[in-house]
């Protein structure tokens, strides 16, 4: 078995098969794991697009886990984990091309297995088990909003634990710097993976079964580039289409009716509870999504200092820039205001930096544990993560130009749809009405003209849809088992198989689907297992 890609999807399969009677080869095009290097743009060219070039993590063993940057205890890094919602699997009448070939119940046991792999304990996202009297949910259900729980997994599961395990494995081999440029095969069977190492297709790997687990961009690119550019699995021109990501934006500002509310909102901060780390987000209820034909979304609350403090900081900054450029400042803030604001900022920054172990700190974690929050904070920025429409015109295709090895690069066509723009405005209106009706506070929507200003202009590096799952080969690249239609020994793992993306970070679903696929392939090959060393 040949697994192409050493990220969470491919490594979940390899770990499952460690100790089996099958020889498994993992081909990772990057180096070994290491410290975060930051995502980069340029691996995927932009064609017809309203958005920025998509960011991609540098290729390395562990994949995107090397770039997970949510700060967890004991200097560990992690990322948000939560399952898709039941509605995400449904064929929604107002959302063309929606619907998975199975429902959430089918995937629940695989989500539980993913929790075990990630050392997250019980698969439990029921809100009642995570709130208490000191951190209750906001009472918004009657207004069309509710609270969903996110949990956090450590990056070192993939960058250290599985790395060590597979180095000791008797039947799993990991090859780094193994850049697969294309596949080749005939009569509906893949025969070889072509590895570009110094020159095009210098090496080949033969296998009985192949799994593409490269990335949401690389999986469709490989299928399109295979068989000397004739492609694999693209008889109906579906490969690369229906590209989606999550877009994130500051949708508005929430001002609590009572400043003391800040003291009891720790449910919406990253905090430990029941021995695990969790955070609440505001999401539309199922009934409100049906009533307003909404796409799914999740909103994070980010506290902000008072307008007076922000104005003082802005004026002081402008004065300092004027002095540095040799000019007399036009608008000097009062020294007392500057001193008071600096003291407040310094106190907040130091306390949060200690809790987050990073400087400068951010208000996405640990803010609720500070003292005097009713006096410290004034408002919340509301940052939405929003579902996108599975649109066949948003697609990954091959450029006419080639790289130094003669391989055609991936190009992304990706534009806004009127459906998405209307959905953002409708979601803002839901928050505006919901908070006004509840009396909890006042939501002021962020105004925008043609398109909203995004905090992730190139997407959240959650590329989905390019090898989508559908029972009909004319509407999907893989079937319900993730096998490429018409190619019985070729499977795809990763977010590229998602028919729709919901708002949830895709990693937990990617791992659950990968473990489901590993069990399916193992059943097809043989039930025999041997002890792992």
Short mmCIF file of N, CA and C in Angstrom, two decimals, residues 12 17 24 35 46 76 142 157 216 227 229 239 279 294 307 322-323 332 372 404 426 500 528:
data_model
loop_
_atom_site.label_atom_id
_atom_site.label_comp_id
_atom_site.label_asym_id
_atom_site.label_seq_id
_atom_site.Cartn_x
_atom_site.Cartn_y
_atom_site.Cartn_z
N UNK A 12 -2.80 9.10 9.96
CA UNK A 12 -3.82 8.37 10.69
C UNK A 12 -4.00 6.98 10.09
N UNK A 17 -2.48 1.04 10.42
CA UNK A 17 -1.97 -0.17 9.77
C UNK A 17 -0.61 -0.60 10.32
N UNK A 24 3.45 -1.05 4.06
CA UNK A 24 2.90 0.29 3.82
C UNK A 24 4.06 1.25 3.58
N UNK A 35 9.67 23.11 14.15
CA UNK A 35 8.95 24.26 14.70
C UNK A 35 8.14 24.93 13.59
N UNK A 46 -3.21 31.88 -8.77
CA UNK A 46 -4.57 32.40 -8.79
C UNK A 46 -4.96 32.70 -10.23
N UNK A 76 2.75 23.47 24.69
CA UNK A 76 2.30 22.66 23.57
C UNK A 76 1.47 23.51 22.62
N UNK A 142 -33.93 31.27 22.04
CA UNK A 142 -35.21 31.82 21.57
C UNK A 142 -35.02 32.87 20.50
N UNK A 157 1.01 15.04 18.60
CA UNK A 157 0.51 13.71 18.24
C UNK A 157 1.08 13.31 16.89
N UNK A 216 -5.73 19.32 0.27
CA UNK A 216 -6.92 19.70 -0.46
C UNK A 216 -6.63 20.27 -1.83
N UNK A 227 -1.25 10.16 -15.68
CA UNK A 227 -1.33 9.55 -17.02
C UNK A 227 -0.97 10.55 -18.12
N UNK A 229 -0.98 13.72 -18.15
CA UNK A 229 -1.89 14.84 -18.31
C UNK A 229 -3.29 14.46 -18.76
N UNK A 239 -13.08 16.54 -11.30
CA UNK A 239 -11.89 16.71 -10.48
C UNK A 239 -11.49 18.18 -10.42
N UNK A 279 -13.79 25.61 24.27
CA UNK A 279 -14.19 26.99 24.00
C UNK A 279 -15.57 26.97 23.35
N UNK A 294 -29.94 29.85 5.75
CA UNK A 294 -28.58 30.24 6.09
C UNK A 294 -27.59 29.11 5.85
N UNK A 307 -13.32 52.35 23.97
CA UNK A 307 -13.04 53.26 22.85
C UNK A 307 -12.09 54.37 23.27
N UNK A 322 4.88 61.33 14.25
CA UNK A 322 5.20 62.70 13.82
C UNK A 322 6.55 63.13 14.35
N UNK A 323 6.82 62.84 15.62
CA UNK A 323 8.12 63.20 16.21
C UNK A 323 9.25 62.51 15.47
N UNK A 332 -1.77 66.03 20.67
CA UNK A 332 -1.14 65.31 21.77
C UNK A 332 -2.18 64.91 22.82
N UNK A 372 -10.85 41.88 37.20
CA UNK A 372 -11.47 43.16 36.86
C UNK A 372 -11.88 43.28 35.41
N UNK A 404 10.09 23.52 -13.14
CA UNK A 404 11.40 23.11 -13.64
C UNK A 404 11.45 21.63 -13.98
N UNK A 426 -27.35 38.21 6.01
CA UNK A 426 -28.43 37.59 6.77
C UNK A 426 -27.94 37.11 8.13
N UNK A 500 -19.69 19.25 1.36
CA UNK A 500 -19.92 20.56 1.94
C UNK A 500 -19.01 20.68 3.15
N UNK A 528 -5.58 -10.09 8.76
CA UNK A 528 -4.46 -10.55 9.57
C UNK A 528 -3.70 -9.37 10.14
#
